[in-house]
Coordinates of C-alpha atoms and ligand atoms in Angstrom, one line a residue:
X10 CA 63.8 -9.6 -60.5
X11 CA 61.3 -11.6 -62.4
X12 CA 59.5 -12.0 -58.7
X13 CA 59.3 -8.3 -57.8
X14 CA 58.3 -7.5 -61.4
X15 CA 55.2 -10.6 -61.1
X16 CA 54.0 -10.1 -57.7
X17 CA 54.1 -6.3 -58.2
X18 CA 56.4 -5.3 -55.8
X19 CA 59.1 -2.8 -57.3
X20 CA 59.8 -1.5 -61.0
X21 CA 63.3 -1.8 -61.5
X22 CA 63.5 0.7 -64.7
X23 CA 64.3 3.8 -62.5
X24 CA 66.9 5.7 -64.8
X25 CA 69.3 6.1 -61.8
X26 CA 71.7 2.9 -61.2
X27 CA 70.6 1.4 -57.7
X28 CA 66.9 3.3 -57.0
X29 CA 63.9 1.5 -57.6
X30 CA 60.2 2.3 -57.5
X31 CA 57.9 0.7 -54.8
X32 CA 54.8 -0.7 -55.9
X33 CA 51.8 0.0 -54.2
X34 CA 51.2 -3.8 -53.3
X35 CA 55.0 -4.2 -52.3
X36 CA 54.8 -1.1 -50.8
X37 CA 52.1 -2.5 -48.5
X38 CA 54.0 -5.7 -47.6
X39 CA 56.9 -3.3 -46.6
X40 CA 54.6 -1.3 -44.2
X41 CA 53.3 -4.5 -42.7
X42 CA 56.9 -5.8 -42.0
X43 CA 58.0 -2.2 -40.4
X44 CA 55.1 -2.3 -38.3
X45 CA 56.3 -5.4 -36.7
X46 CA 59.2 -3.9 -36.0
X47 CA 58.5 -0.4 -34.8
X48 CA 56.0 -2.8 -32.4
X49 CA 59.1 -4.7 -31.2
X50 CA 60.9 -1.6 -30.6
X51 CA 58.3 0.2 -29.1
X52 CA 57.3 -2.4 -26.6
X53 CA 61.5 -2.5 -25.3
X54 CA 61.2 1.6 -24.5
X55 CA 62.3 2.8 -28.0
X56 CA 61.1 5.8 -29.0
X57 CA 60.6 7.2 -32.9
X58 CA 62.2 10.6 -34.4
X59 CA 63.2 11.6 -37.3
X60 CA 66.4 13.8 -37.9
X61 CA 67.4 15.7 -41.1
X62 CA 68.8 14.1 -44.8
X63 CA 71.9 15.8 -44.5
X64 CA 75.2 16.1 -42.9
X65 CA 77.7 18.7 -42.6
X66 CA 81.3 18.2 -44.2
X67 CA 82.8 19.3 -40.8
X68 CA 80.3 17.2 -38.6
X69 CA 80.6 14.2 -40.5
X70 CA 84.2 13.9 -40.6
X71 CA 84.9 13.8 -36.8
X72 CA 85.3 10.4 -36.2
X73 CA 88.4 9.0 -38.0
X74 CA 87.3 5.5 -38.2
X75 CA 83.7 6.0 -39.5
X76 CA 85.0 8.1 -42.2
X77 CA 87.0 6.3 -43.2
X78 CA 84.8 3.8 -43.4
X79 CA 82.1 5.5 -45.6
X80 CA 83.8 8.4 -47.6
X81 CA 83.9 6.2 -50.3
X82 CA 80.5 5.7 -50.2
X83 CA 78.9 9.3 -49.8
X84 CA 77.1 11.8 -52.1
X85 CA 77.9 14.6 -51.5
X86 CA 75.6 18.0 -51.8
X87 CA 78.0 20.7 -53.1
X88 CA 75.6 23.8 -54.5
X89 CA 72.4 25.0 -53.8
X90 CA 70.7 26.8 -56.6
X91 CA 73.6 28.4 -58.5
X92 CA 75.4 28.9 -55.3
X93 CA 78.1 26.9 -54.0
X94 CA 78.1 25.9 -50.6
X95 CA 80.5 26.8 -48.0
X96 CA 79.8 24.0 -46.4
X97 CA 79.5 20.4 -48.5
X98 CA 76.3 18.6 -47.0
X99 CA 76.4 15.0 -46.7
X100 CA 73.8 12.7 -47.6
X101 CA 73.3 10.7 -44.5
X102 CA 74.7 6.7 -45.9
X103 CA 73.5 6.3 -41.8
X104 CA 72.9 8.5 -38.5
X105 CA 75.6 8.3 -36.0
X106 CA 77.2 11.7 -37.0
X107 CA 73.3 13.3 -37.6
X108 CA 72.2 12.3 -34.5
X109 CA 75.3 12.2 -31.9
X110 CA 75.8 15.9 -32.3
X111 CA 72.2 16.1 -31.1
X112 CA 71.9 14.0 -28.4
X113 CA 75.1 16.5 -27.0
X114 CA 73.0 18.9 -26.4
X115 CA 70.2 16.3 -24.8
X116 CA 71.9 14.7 -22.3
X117 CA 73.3 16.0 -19.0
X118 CA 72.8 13.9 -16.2
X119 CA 72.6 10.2 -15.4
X120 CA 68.6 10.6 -15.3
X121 CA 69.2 11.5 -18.7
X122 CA 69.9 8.0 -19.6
X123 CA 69.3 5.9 -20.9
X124 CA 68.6 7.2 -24.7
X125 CA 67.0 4.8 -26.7
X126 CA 65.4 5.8 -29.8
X127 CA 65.1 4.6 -33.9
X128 CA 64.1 6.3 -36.9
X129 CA 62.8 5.1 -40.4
X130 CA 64.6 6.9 -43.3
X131 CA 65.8 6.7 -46.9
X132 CA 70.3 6.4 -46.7
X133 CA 72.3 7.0 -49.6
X134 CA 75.7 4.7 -50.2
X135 CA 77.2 5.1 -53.3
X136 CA 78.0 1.5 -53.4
X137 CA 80.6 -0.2 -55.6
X138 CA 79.8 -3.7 -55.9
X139 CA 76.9 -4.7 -57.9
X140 CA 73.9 -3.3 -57.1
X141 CA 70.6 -5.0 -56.7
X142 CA 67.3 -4.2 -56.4
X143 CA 66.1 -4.9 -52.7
X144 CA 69.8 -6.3 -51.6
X145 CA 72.1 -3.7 -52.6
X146 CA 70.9 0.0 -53.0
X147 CA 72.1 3.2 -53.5
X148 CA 69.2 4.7 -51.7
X149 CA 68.3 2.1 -49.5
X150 CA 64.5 3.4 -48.9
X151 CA 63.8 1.6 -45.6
X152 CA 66.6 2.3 -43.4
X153 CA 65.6 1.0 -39.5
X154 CA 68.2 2.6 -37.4
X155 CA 68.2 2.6 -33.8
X156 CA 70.9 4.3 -31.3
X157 CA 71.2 4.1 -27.7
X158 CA 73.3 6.2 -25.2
X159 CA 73.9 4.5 -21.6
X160 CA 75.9 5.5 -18.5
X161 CA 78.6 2.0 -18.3
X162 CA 79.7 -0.2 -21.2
X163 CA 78.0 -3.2 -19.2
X164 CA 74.7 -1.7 -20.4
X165 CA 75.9 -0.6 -23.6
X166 CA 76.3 -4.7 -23.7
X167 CA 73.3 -5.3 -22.1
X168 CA 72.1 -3.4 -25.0
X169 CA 73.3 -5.1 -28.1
X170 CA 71.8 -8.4 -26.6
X171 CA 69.0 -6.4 -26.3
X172 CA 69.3 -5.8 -29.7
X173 CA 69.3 -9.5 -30.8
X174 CA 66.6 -10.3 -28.9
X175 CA 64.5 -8.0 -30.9
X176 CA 65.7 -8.9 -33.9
X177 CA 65.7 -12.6 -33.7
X178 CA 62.0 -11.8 -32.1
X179 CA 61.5 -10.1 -35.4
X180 CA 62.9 -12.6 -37.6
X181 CA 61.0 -15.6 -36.1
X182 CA 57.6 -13.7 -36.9
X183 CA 58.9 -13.7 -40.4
X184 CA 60.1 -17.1 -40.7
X185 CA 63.1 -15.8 -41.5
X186 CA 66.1 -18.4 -40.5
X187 CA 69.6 -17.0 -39.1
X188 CA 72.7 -17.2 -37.7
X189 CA 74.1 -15.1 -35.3
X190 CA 77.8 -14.0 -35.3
X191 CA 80.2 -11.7 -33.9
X192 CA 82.2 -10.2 -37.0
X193 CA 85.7 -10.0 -37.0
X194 CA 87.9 -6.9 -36.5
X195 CA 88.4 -6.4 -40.4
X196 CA 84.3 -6.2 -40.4
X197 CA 83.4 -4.5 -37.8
X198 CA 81.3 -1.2 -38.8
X199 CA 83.3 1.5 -38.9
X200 CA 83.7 3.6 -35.5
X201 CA 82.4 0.2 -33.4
X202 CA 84.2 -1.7 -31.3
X203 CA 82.7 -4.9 -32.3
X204 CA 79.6 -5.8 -34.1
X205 CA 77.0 -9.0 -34.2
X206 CA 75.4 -9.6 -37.3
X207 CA 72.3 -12.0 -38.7
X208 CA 73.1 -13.8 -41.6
X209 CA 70.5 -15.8 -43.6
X210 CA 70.9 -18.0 -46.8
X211 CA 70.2 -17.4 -49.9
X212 CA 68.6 -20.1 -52.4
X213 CA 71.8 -19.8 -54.3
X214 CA 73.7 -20.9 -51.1
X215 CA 74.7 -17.5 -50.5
X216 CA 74.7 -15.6 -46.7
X217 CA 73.1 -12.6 -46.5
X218 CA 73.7 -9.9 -44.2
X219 CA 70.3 -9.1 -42.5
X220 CA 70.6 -7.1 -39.8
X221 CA 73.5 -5.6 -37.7
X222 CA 74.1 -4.6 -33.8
X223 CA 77.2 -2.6 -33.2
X224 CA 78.8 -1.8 -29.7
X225 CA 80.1 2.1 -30.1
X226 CA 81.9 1.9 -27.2
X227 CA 83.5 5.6 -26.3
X228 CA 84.4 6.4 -29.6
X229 CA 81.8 9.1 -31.0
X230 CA 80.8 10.4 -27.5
X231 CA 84.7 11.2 -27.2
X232 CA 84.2 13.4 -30.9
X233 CA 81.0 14.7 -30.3
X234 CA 81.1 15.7 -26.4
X235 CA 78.5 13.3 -25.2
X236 CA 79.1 13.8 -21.6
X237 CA 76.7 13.2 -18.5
X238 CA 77.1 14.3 -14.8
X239 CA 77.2 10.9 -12.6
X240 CA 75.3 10.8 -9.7
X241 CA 78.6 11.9 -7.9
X242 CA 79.2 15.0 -9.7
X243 CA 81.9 14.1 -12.0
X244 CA 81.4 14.1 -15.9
X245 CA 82.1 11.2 -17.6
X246 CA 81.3 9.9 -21.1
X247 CA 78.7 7.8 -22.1
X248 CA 78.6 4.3 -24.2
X249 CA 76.7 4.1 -27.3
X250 CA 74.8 1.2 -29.4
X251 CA 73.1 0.9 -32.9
X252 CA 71.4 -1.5 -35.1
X253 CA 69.7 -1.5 -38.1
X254 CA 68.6 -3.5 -40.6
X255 CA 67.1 -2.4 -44.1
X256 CA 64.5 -3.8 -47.4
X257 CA 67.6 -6.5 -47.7
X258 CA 64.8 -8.1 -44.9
X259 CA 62.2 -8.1 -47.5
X260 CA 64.3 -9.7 -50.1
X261 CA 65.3 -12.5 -47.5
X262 CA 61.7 -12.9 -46.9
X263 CA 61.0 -13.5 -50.7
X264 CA 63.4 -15.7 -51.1
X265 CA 62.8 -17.8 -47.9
X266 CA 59.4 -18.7 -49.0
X267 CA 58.8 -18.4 -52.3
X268 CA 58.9 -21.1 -55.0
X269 CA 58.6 -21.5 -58.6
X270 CA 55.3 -19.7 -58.9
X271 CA 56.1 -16.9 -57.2
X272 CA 56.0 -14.8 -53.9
X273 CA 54.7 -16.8 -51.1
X274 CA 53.8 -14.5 -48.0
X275 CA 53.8 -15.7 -44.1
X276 CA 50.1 -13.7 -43.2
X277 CA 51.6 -12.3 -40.7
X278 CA 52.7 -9.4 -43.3
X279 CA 50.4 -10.7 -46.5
X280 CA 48.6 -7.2 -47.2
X281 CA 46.0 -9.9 -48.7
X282 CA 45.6 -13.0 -46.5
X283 CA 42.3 -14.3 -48.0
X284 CA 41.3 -13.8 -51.6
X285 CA 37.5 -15.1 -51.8
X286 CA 37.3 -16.3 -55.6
X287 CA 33.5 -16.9 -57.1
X288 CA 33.5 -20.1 -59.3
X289 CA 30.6 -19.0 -61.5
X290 CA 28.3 -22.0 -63.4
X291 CA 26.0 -20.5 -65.8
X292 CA 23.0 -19.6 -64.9
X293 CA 24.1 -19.9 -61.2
X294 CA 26.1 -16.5 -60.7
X295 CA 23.7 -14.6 -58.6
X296 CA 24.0 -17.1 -55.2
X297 CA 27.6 -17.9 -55.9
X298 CA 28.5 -13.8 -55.7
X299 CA 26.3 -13.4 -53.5
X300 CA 27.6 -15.8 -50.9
X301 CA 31.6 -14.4 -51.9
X302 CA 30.4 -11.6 -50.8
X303 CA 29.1 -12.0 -47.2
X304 CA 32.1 -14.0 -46.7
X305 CA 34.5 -11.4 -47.5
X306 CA 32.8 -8.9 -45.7
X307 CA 32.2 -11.1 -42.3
X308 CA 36.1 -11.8 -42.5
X309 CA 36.6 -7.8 -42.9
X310 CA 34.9 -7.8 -39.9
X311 CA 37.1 -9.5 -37.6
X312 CA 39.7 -8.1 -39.2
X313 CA 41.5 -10.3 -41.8
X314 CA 43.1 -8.7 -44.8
X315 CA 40.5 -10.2 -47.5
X316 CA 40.0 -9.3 -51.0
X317 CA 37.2 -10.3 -53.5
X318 CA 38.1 -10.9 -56.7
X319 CA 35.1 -10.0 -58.6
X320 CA 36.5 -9.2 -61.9
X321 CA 35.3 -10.6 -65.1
X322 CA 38.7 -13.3 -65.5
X323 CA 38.5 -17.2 -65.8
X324 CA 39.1 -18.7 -62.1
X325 CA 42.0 -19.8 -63.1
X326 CA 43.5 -17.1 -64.2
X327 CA 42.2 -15.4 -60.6
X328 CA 44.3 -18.2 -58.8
X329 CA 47.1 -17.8 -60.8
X330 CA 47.0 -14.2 -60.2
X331 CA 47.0 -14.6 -56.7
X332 CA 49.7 -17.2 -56.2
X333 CA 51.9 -15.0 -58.1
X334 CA 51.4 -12.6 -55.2
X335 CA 51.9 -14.9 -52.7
X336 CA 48.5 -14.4 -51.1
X337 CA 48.5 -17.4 -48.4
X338 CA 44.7 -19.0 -48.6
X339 CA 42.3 -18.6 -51.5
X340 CA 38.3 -19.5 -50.3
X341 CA 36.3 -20.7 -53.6
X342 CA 32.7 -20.0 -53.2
X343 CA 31.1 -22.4 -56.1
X344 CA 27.4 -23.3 -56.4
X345 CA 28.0 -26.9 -54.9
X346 CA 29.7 -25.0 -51.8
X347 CA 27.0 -22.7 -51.8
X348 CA 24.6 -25.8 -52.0
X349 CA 26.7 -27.0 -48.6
X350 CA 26.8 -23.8 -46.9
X351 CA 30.7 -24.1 -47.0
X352 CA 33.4 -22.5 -48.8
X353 CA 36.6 -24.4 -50.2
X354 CA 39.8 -23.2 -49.1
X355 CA 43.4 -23.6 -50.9
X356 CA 46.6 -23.1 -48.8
X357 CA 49.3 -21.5 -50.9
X358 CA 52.2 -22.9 -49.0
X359 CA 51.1 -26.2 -49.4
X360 CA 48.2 -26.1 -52.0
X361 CA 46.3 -28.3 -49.6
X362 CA 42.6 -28.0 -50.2
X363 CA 40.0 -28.3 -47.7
X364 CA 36.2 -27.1 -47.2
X365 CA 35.1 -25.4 -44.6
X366 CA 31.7 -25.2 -43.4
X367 CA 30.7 -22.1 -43.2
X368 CA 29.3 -21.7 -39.5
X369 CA 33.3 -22.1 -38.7
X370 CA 34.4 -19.9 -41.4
X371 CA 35.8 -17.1 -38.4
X372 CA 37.9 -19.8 -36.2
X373 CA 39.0 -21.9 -39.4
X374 CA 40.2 -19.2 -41.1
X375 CA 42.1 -17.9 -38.6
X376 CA 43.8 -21.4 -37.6
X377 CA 44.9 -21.6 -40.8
X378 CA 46.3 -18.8 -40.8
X379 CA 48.4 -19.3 -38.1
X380 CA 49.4 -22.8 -39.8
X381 CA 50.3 -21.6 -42.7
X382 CA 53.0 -18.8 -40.4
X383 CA 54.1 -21.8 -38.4
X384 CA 54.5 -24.0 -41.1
X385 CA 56.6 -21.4 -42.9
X386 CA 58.7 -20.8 -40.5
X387 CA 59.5 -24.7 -40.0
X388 CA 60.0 -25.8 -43.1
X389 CA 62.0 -22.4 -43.8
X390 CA 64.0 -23.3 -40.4
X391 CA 64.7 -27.1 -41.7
X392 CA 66.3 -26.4 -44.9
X393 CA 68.9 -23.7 -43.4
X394 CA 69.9 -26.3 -41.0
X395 CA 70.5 -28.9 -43.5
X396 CA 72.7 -26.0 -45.3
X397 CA 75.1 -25.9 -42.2
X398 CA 77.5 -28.1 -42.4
X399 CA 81.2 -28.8 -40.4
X400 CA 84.5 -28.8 -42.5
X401 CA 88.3 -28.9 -40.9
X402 CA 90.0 -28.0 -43.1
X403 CA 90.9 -26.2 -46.9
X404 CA 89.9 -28.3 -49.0
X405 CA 87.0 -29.4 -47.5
X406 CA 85.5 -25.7 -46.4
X407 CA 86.1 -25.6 -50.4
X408 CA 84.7 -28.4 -51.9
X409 CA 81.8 -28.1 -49.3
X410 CA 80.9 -24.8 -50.0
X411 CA 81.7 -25.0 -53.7
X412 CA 79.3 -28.2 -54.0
X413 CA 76.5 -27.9 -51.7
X414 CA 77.2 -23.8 -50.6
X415 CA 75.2 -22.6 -47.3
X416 CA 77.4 -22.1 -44.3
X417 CA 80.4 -24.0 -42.8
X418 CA 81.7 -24.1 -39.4
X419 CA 85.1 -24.1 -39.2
X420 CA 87.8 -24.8 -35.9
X421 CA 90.0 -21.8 -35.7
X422 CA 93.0 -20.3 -33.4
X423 CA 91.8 -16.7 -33.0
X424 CA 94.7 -15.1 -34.9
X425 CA 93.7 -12.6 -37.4
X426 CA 96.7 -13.8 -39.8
X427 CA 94.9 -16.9 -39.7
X428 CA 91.8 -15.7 -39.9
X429 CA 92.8 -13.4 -43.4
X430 CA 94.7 -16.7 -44.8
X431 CA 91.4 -18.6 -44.1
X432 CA 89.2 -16.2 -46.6
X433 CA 92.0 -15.9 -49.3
X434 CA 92.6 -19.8 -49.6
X435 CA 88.8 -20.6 -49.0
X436 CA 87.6 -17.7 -51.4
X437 CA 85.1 -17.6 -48.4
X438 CA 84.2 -15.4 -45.7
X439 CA 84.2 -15.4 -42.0
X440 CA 81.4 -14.5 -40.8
X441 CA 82.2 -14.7 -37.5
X442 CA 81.9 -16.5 -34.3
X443 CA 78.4 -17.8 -33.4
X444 CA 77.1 -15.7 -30.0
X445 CA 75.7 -19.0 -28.9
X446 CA 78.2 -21.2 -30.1
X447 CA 79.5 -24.6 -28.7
X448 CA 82.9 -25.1 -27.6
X449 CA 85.9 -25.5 -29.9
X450 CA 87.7 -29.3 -30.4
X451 CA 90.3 -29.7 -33.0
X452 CA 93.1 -27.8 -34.4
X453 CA 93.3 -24.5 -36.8
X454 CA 93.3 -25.2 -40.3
X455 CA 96.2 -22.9 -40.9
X456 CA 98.7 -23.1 -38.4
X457 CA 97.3 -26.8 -36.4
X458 CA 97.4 -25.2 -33.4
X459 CA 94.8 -25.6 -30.8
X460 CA 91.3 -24.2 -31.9
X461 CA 90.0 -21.7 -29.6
X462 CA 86.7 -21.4 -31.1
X463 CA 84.7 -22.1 -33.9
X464 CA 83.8 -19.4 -37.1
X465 CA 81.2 -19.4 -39.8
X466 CA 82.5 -19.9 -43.4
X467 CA 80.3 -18.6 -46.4
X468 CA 79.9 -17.3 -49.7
X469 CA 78.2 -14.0 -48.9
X470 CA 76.4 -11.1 -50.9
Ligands
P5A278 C1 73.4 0.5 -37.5 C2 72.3 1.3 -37.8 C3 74.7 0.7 -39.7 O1 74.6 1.5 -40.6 N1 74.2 2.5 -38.2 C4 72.8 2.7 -37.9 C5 74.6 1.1 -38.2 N2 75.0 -0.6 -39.8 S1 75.1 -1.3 -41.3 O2 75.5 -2.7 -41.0 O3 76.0 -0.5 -42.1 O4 73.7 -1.3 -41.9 C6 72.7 -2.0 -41.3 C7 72.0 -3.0 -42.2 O5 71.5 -2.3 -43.4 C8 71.5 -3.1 -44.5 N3 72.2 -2.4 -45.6 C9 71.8 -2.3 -46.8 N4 70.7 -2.8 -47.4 C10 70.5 -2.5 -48.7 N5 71.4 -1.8 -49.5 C11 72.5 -1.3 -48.9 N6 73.4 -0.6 -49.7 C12 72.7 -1.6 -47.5 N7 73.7 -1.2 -46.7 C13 73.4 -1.8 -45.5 C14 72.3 -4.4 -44.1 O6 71.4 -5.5 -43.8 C15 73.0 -4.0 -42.8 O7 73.2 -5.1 -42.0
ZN279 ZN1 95.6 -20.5 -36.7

């Protein structure tokens, strides 16, 4: 909270229990980070829409396991003026029953298909755990949603690795670490037949749940008619996906790299990647400006988000200022740089200082850039792998997660009893079974028998 209120990102003082206000500054870091997904999506054959806020009672109640799923979480629209409605609207808390309805009346035929598209919208979920700004919302205000409609569940498969290819695509450019699970029955989303979830850490040692990919199976194009002629006449069902993934990514980017003084931003999202500070000497402004000036704007030119700070503060209250914000390299233009022809640059991830000569202010500029993205990423990457650690059994998952928290990867039989008594003895979660895991050795910590498989262990969000 103290972060989003420093750096400007949100206000947190809405008067309405889980909505916030976006700042204009976070509000830009959140475009940058859609853009690199609507780019990723774009680039696999998705296509953008944008369907309606609400729901009707009667439409959204089809599907037996999706509501009841989410009735506990919906708002409901009863009245419109004075009037009372005849029929309730729902606020969407996500799209399936919006868009499936639709898509109905889209497809016919196999050339139909596949459907691939994703929207960008605000969701309600009248959630009842704590809320929190960024992590748990009530209007969650960035809402990525994709859904796909195929002809065979081999490609509705196809598609959730798809899926995680995108997102863990997406994730890298963010430095954001993960782990990739499928979820267990008891957390599957509701109306899937399985889902596969990213997980990252918090600094508290805490997973958070980043981004999800569910496998729809039959089960909504059976409620909503979503039928398609195959190529041999004969109507058949098709197989739905979707995935989506919220702010929460935001948050996990904060806390990934940030640090005691604040925000600290991979440029590949910064909305300010350089901020050009003058270092004023009395009587020795007017070249010192001067110079901050044609930097910024030859920077501007080849297109790097710079920023002069020209205002009449102390330096160091300017760095500050920009640390705060997480603003990855700071070029100080003094009069013993200008006397150089360089400019002295400051990395914020690793408040290394260097000058660069001016001639090579373009290509140096941008290589550190890119440093400062891949050294996120690393050193972001090495500490969640040194939070992942192996435990066998009760105690230990305990003690482990109690003492050093982050993940644990625990032998289990596959039995859902087992699976239950884990969490309740652990006061854990299972997080489910790593896509790309290795291959089991040992025994259950529940009933010894055989392990079929390893599952990830965690205190979660
Ligand atoms: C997939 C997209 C769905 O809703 N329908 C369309 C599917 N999946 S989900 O797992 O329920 O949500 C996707 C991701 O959204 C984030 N999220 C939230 N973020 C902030 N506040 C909330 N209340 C909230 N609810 C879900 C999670 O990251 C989740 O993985
Ligand atoms: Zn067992």
């Amino acid at each position: 909270n103290g972060v989003l209120r420093s750096a400007d990102i949100m206000d947190t003082r809405y008067p309405v229990k889980g909505l916030y206000v976006w700042l204009p500054y976070g509000l830009r870091l959140r475009n940058h980070v859609l853009s690199l997904i609507k780019q990723l999506l774009e680039q696999t054959g998705h296509q953008e829409v944008l369907f309606p806020l609400l729901i009707p009672e009667d439409i959204f109640k089809k599907e037996a396991e999706h509501i009841r799923g989410f009735e506990g979480q919906v708002y409901w629209v009863t009245h419109g003026g004075l009037d009372e409605l005849d029929v309730k609207l729902a606020l969407r808390p996500t799209s399936e029953t919006s868009m499936y309805p639709m898509f109905a009346l889209w497809i016919r035929s196999h050339a139909d298909l596949p459907v691939k598209v994703y929207q960008v919208v605000n969701i309600f979920r009248y959630e009842t755990k704590m809320t929190k700004p960024m992590i748990r919302l009530r209007e969650v205000t960035t809402f990525k949603e994709a859904h796909t409609a195929h002809a065979t569940w081999d490609e509705a498969e196809a598609q959730v690795l798809e899926a995680v290819k995108i997102y863990k695509r997406f994730f890298d450019k963010l430095g954001v670490p993960y782990v990739v699970t499928k979820r267990p029955p008891w957390d599957t989303f509701a109306g899937a037949k399985y889902s596969v979830a990213f997980d990252t850490l918090a600094p508290d040692g805490k997973t958070l749940q980043i981004g999800t990919a569910h496998n729809l199976g039959q089960n909504f194009a059976k409620v909503y008619g979503l039928k398609f002629e195959t190529l041999k006449g004969k109507h058949q069902h098709v197989y739905q996906t979707s995935y989506g993934m919220s702010e929460r990514v935001i948050a996990a980017l904060m806390m990934t790299h940030g640090d005691d003084t604040g925000l600290c931003l991979p440029p590949i999202v910064a909305p300010i990647q350089v901020v050009v500070v003058p270092i004023p000497f009395k009587g020795r402004e007017a070249p010192v400006d001067h110079v901050a000036k044609v930097v910024t704007d030859e920077l501007a030119t080849v297109g790097v988000r710079v920023h002069l700070d020209d205002r009449d503060l102390r330096p160091g209250e300017k760095f500050y200022y920009w640390e705060r914000r997480g603003v990855p390299l700071r070029l100080e233009v003094g009069p013993e740089d200008v006397k150089k022809d360089q400019v002295t640059a400051v990395r914020r991830d690793t408040a290394e200082k260097q000058a660069i000569l001016r001639r090579e202010l373009r290509v140096k500029v941008e290589q550190l850039l890119y440093d400062i993205n891949a050294n996120l990423r690393e050193r972001a990457w090495k500490s969640f792998k040194e939070m992942i650690h192996e435990a066998a059994d009760v105690e230990t998952i305990k003690r482990t997660l109690e003492k050093k928290g982050g993940i644990v990867r625990v032998p289990w039989c596959e039995q859902e009893a087992c699976g239950t008594s884990l969490e309740e003895r652990t006061g854990a979660d299972i997080l489910g079974q790593e896509l790309e895991g290795k291959p089991a050795s040992g025994i259950c910590p529940i009933c010894s028998k055989k392990a079929k498989n390893y599952v990830l262990m965690a205190k979660t969000y």
